[in-house]
Coordinates of C-alpha atoms in Angstrom, one line a residue:
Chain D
X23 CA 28.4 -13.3 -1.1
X24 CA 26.8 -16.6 -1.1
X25 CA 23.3 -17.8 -2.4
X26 CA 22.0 -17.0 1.3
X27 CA 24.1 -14.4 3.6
X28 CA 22.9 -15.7 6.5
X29 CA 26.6 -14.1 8.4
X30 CA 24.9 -10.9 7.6
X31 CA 21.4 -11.5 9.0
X32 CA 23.5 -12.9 12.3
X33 CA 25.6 -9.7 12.5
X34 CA 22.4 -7.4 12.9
X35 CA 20.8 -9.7 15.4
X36 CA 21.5 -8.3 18.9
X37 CA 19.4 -9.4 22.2
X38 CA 20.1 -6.9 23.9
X39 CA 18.2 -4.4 21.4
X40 CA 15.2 -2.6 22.1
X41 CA 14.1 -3.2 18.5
X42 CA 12.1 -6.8 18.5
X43 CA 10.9 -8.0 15.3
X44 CA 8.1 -10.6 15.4
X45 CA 9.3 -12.5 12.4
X46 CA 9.5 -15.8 10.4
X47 CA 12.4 -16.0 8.1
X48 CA 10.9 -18.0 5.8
X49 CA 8.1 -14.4 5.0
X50 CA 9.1 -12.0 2.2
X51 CA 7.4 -9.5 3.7
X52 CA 9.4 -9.7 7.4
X53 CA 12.1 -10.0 4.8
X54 CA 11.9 -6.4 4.0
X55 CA 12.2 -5.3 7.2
X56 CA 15.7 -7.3 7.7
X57 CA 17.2 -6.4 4.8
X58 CA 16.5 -2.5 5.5
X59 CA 17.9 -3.3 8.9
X60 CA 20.7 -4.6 7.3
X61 CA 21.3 -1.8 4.8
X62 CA 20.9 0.7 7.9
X63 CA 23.4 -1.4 10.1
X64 CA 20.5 -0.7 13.2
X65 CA 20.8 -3.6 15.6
X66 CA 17.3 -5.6 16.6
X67 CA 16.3 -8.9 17.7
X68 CA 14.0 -11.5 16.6
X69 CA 10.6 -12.9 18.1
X70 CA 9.8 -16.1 16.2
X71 CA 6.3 -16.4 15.1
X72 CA 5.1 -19.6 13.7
X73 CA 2.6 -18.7 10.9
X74 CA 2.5 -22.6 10.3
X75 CA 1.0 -23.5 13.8
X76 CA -1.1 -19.9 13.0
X77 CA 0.9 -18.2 16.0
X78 CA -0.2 -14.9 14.5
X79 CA -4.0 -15.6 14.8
X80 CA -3.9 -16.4 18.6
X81 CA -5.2 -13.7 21.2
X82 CA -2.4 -13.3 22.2
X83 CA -1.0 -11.8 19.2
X84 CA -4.2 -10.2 18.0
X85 CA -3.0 -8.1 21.3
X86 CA 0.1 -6.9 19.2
X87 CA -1.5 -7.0 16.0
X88 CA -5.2 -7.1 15.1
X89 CA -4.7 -7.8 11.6
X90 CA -3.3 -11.2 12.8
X91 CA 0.2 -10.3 10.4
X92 CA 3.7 -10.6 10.7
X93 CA 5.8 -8.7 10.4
X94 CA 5.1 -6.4 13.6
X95 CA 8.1 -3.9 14.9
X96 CA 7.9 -3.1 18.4
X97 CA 10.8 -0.2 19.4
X98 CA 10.7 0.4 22.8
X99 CA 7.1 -0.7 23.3
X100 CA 5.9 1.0 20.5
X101 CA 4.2 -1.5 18.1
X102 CA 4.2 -0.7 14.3
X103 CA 2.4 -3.5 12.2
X104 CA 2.4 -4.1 8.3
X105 CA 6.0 -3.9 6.3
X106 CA 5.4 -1.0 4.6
X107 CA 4.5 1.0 7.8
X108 CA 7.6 -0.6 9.3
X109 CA 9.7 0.6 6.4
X110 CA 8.6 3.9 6.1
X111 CA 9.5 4.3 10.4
X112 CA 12.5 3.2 10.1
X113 CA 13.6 5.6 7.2
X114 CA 12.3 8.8 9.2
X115 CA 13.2 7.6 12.8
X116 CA 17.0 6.4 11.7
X117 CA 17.9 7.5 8.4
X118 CA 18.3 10.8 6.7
X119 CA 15.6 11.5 4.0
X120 CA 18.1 9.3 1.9
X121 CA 15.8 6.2 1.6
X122 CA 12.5 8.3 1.6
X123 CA 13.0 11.7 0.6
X124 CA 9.9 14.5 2.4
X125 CA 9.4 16.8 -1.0
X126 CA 6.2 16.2 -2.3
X127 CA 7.2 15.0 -5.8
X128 CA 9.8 12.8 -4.6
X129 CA 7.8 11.0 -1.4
X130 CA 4.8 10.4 -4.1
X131 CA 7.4 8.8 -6.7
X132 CA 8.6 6.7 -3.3
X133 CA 5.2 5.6 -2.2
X134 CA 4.0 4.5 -6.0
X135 CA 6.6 1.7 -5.8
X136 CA 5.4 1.4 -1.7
X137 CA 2.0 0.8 -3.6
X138 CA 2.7 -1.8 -6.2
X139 CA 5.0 -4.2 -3.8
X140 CA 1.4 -4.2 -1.9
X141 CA -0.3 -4.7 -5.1
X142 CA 0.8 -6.4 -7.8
X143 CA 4.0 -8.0 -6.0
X144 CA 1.9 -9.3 -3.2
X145 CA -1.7 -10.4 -4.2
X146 CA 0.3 -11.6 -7.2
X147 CA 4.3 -12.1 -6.7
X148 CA 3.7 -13.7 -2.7
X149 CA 0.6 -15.2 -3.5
X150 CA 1.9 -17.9 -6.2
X151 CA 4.9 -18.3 -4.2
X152 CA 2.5 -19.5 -1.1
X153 CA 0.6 -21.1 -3.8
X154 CA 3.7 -23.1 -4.5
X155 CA 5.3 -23.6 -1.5
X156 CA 2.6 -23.6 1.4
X157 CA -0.2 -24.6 -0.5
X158 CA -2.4 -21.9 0.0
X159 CA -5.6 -22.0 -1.4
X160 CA -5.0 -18.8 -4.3
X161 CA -5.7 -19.4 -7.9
X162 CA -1.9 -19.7 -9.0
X163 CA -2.5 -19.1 -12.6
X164 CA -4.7 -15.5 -11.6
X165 CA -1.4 -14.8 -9.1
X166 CA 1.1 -15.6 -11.8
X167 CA -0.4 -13.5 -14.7
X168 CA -1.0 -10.4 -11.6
X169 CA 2.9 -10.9 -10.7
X170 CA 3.8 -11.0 -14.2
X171 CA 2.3 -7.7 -15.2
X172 CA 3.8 -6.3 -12.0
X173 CA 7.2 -7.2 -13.5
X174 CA 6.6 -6.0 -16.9
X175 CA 5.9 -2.4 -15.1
X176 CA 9.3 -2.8 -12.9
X177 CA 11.0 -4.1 -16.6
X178 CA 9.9 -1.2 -18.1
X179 CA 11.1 1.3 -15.1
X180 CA 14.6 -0.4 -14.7
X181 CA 15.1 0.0 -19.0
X182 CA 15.2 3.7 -17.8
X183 CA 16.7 4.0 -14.1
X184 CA 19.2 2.4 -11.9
X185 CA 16.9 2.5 -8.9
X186 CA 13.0 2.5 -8.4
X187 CA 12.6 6.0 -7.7
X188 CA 14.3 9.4 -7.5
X189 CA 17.9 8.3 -8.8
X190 CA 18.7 6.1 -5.9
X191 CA 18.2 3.2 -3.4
X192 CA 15.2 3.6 -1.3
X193 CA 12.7 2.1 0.5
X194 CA 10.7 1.9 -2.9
X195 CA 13.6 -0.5 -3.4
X196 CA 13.8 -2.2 -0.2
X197 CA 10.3 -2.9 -0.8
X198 CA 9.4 -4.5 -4.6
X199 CA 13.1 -6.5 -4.1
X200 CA 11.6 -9.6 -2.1
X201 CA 8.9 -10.7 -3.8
X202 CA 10.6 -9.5 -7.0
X203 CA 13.9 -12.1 -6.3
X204 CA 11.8 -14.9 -4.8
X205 CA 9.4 -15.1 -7.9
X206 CA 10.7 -18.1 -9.1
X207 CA 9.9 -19.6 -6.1
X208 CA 6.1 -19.1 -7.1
X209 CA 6.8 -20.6 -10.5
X210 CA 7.3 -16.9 -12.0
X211 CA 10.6 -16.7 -13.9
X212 CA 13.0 -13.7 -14.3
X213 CA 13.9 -15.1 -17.2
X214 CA 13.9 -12.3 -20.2
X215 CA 13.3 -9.3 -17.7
X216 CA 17.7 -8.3 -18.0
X217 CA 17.3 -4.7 -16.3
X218 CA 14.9 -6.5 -13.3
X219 CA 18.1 -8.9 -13.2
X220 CA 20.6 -6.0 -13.0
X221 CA 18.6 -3.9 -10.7
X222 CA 18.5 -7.2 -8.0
X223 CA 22.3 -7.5 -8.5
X224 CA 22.9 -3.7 -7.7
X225 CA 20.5 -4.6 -4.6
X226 CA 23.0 -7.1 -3.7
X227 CA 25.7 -5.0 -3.8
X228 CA 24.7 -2.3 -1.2
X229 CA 26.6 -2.2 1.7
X230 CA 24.7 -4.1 4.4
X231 CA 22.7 -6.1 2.2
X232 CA 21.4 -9.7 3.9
X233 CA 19.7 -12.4 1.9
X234 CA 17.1 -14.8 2.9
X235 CA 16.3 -18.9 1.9
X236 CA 15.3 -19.2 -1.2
X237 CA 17.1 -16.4 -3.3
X238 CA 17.8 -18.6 -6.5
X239 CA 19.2 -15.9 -8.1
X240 CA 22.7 -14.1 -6.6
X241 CA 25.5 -12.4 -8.8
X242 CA 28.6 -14.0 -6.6
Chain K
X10 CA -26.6 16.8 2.7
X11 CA -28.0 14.4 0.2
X12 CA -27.2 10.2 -0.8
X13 CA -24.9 11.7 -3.3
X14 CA -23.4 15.2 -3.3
X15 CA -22.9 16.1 -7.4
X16 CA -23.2 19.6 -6.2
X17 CA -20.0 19.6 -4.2
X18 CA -18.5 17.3 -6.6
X19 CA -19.2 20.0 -9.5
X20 CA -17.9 22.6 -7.3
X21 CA -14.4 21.7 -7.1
X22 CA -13.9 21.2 -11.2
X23 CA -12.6 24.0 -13.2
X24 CA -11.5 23.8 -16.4
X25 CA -8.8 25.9 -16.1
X26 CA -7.1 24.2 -13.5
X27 CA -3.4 23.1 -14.4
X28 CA -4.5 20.0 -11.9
X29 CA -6.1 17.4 -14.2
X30 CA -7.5 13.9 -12.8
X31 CA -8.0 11.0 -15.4
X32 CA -11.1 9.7 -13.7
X33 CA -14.3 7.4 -13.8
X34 CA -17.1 8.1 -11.4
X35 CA -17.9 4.9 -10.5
X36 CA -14.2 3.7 -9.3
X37 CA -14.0 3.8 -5.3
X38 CA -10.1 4.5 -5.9
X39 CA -10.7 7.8 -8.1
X40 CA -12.9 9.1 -5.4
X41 CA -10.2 8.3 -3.0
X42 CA -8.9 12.0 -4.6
X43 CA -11.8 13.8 -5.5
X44 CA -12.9 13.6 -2.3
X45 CA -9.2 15.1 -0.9
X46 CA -9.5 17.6 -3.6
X47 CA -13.1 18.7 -1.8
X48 CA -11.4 18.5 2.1
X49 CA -8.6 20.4 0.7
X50 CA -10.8 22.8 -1.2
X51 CA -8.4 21.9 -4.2
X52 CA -10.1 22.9 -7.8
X53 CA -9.2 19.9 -10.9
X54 CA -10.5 19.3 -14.2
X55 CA -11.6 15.6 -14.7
X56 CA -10.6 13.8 -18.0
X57 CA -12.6 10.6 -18.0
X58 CA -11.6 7.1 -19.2
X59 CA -13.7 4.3 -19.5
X60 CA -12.8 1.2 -17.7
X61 CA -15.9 -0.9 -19.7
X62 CA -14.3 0.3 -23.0
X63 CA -10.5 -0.8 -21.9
X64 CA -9.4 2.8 -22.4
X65 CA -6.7 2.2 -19.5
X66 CA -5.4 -0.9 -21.7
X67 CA -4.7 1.3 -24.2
X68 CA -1.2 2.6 -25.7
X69 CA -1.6 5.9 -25.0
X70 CA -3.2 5.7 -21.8
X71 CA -0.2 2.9 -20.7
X72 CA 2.2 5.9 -21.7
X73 CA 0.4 8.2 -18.6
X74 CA 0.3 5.3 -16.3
X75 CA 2.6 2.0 -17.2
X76 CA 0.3 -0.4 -14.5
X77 CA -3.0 0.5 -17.2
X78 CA -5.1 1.9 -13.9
X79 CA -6.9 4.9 -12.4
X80 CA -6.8 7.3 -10.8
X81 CA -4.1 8.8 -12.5
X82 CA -3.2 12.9 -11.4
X83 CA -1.5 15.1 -13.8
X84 CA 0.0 18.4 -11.9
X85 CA 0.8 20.6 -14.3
X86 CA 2.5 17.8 -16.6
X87 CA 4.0 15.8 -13.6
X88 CA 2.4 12.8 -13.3
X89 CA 1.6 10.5 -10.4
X90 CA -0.4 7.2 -10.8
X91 CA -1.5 5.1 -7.7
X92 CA -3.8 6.4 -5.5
X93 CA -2.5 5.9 -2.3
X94 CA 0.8 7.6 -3.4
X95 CA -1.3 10.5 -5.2
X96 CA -2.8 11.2 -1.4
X97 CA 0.7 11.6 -0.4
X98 CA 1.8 13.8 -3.0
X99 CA -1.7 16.2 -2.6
X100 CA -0.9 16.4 1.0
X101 CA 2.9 17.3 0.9
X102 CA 2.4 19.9 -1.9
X103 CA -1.0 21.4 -1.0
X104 CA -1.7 21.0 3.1
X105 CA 0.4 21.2 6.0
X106 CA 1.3 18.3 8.3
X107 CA -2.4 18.1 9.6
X108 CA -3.2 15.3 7.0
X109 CA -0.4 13.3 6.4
X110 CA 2.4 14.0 9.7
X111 CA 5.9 13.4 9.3
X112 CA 7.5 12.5 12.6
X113 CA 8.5 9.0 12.1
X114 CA 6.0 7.2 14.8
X115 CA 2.9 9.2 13.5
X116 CA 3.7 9.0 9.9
X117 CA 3.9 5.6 10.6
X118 CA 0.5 5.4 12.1
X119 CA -1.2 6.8 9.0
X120 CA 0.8 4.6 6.7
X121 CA -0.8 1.6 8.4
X122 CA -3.9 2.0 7.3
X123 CA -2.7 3.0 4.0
X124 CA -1.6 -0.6 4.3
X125 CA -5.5 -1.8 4.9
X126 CA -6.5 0.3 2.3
X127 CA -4.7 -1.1 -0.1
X128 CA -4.5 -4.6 0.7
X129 CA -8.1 -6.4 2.9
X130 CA -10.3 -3.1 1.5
X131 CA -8.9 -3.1 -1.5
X132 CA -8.3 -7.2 -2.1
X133 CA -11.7 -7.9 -0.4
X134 CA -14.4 -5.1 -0.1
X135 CA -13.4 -3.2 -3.6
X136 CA -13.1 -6.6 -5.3
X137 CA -16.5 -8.1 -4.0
X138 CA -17.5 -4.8 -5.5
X139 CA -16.5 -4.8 -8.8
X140 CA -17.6 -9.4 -8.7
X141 CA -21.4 -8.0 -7.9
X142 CA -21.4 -4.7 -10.0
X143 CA -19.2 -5.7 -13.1
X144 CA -19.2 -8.9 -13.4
X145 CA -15.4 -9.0 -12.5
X146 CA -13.8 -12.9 -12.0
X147 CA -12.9 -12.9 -8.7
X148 CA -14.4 -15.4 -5.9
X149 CA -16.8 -13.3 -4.2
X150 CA -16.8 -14.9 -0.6
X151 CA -12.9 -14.9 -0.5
X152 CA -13.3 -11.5 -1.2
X153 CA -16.4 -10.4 1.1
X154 CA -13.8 -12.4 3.7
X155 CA -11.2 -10.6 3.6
X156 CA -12.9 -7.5 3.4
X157 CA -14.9 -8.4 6.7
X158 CA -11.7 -9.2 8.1
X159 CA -10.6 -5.3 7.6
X160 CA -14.4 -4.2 8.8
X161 CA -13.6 -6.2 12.3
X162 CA -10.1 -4.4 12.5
X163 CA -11.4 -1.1 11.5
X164 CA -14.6 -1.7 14.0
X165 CA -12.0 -2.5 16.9
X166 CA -9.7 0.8 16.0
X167 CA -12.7 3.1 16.1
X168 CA -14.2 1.6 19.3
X169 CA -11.2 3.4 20.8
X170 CA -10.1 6.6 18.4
X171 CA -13.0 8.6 16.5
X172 CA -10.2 8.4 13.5
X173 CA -7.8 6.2 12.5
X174 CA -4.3 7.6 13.5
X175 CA -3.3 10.2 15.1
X176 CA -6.3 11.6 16.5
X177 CA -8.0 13.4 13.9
X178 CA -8.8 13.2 10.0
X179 CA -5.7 11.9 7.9
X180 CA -5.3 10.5 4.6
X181 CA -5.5 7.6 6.2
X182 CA -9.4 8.0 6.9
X183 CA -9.6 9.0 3.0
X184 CA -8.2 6.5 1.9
X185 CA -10.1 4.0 3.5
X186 CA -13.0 5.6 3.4
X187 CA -14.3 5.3 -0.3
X188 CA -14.5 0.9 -0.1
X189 CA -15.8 0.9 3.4
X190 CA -19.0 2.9 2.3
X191 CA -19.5 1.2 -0.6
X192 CA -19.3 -1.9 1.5
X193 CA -22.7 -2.9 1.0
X194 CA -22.5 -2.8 -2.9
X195 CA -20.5 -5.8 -3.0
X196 CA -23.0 -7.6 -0.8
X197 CA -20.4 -6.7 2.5
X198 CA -22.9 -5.7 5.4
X199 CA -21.8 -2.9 7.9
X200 CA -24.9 -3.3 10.4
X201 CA -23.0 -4.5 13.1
X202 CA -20.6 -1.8 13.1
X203 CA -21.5 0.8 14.9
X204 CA -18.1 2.7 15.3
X205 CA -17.5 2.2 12.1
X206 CA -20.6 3.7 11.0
X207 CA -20.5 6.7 13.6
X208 CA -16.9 7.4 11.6
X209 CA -18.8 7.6 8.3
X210 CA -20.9 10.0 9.8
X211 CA -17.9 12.1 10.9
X212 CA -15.9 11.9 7.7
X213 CA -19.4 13.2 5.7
X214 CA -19.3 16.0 8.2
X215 CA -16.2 17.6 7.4
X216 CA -16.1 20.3 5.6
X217 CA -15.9 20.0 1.7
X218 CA -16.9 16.2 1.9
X219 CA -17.8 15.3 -1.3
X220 CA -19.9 12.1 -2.4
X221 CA -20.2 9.5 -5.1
X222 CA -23.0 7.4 -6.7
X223 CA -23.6 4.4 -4.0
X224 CA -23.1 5.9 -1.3
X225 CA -26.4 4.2 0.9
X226 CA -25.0 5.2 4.5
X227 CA -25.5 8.4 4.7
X228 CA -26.8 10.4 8.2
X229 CA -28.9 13.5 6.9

């Protein structure tokens, strides 16, 4: 496995899909959606959007997604926006309830994770990170400190468990990992957090997995 | 029905109840659940914390909930932080599928605005909030921004549905809800919104609605 594995992004991208994924490879959050493709071997094919030329605030993409977002999933003509959304479709339209399990004790325990990759990992994780590398207008030090308390929580979970929630991989998983590998990226180091390290190396290791530019960190 | 419902609210706490909520009154995200608790006709006993006193930065309160935030819902000794995911949890283990549905396309659907919730309401109309009302640090206009941004997409959704997803009241309406109403609070304006307003008039309708302190909109 190299620093980017982009044979494996290649070898789920299939034109003839009816899964289309409006995308930019260079987003964490359309990132999610690529790797969980990847990890469920499910075929799909890419629709560039260029957030840089502000593709995704045109009318014509408004169409597809009001919130003016990426990513957007569209299977078959039906539209799903926002990655969490996305992730939580694909587990119950083509996976067991492996990566998001229906009991009321173990979907919660999934969808707290689901909560703090939209929380803490974004507005703070993704944020310093566009800070950083698109100069976006957030207060990086505010981003950085929300990131880093997000990362203390995951530190604090991993000391204790293999895997985010319920004893295994899931989407809880598939969700925090992004933002959680790219940190440094946003000038937010993994340095000193050993069971975050371990946990992004097991993520690594699943059968499927695909990276993306910019993972600094890789166990091979 | 009055601006603020206490008797409803008083209604659905019972001491005795092995369902205990850690709760302030005035946090939009608590109500989020007391107000579930009242559509589901679910009793709770409420054990306050004081967010002006740091009580959720405290050791013992970081043992219940390791991200140091409310609400926090403790079922009999299981506990489930994050409000979002405690909606989930109340749903699967007390209500059938009418609030929270599982096929893949319409779980989806209700997970989308989950999304909103917890990202433009939560980032921009809870935030401009808790700038105007508590003195909180955050730049009120990028706030009251986003948070209009969420208004127009929630305006636009309701033009066409007279809920959110699926066609009728989900968790996603209650979780949206709470910020949306106390829009105004945080200097966010909802004149202009007519669908949006004709949907805080339905939610107040249902039965066991339950208010909180701020509410201005109301229709009786």
């Amino acid at each position: 496995m190299g620093l980017v594995n982009m044979d494996s992004i290649e070898q789920n991208q299939d034109i003839g899909s009816p899964i289309r994924l409006y995308d930019m490879e260079l987003s964490g959050n359309c990132y999610k959606i690529r790797l969980f493709c990847g990890l469920l071997n499910l075929k799909y094919q890419i629709i560039p959007v260029n957030l840089f030329k502000a593709e995704h605030k045109q009318p014509a993409f408004l169409q597809i997604n009001p919130r003016g977002q990426i990513p957007v999933l569209d299977d078959n003509g039906r539209l799903i926006w926002d990655s969490a959304a996305i992730l939580v479709y694909l587990a119950r339209k083509y996976a067991d309830e492996q990566w998001l399990p229906l009991a009321a004790e173990s979907m919660a325990e999934t969808m707290q994770w689901l909560a703090m990759a939209e929380n803490e990992l974004l507005y703070g994780l993704a944020r310093a990170r566009a800070a950083v590398l698109f100069n976006r207008p957030w207060n990086l030090a505010e981003c950085q400190a929300l990131g880093g308390a997000g990362l203390t929580v995951l530190e604090q979970q991993l000391q204790k468990h293999d895997w985010l929630a319920v004893g295994r991989a899931t989407i809880a998983d598939v969700a925090c990992y992004p933002y959680v590998v790219l940190a440094p990226e946003g000038g937010v180091s993994l340095d000193g957090l050993p069971h975050v390290q371990a946990w992004i190396a097991r993520i690594q290791a699943l059968p499927g997995y695909v990276g993306m530019p910019g993972i600094q960190i890789s166990t091979v």
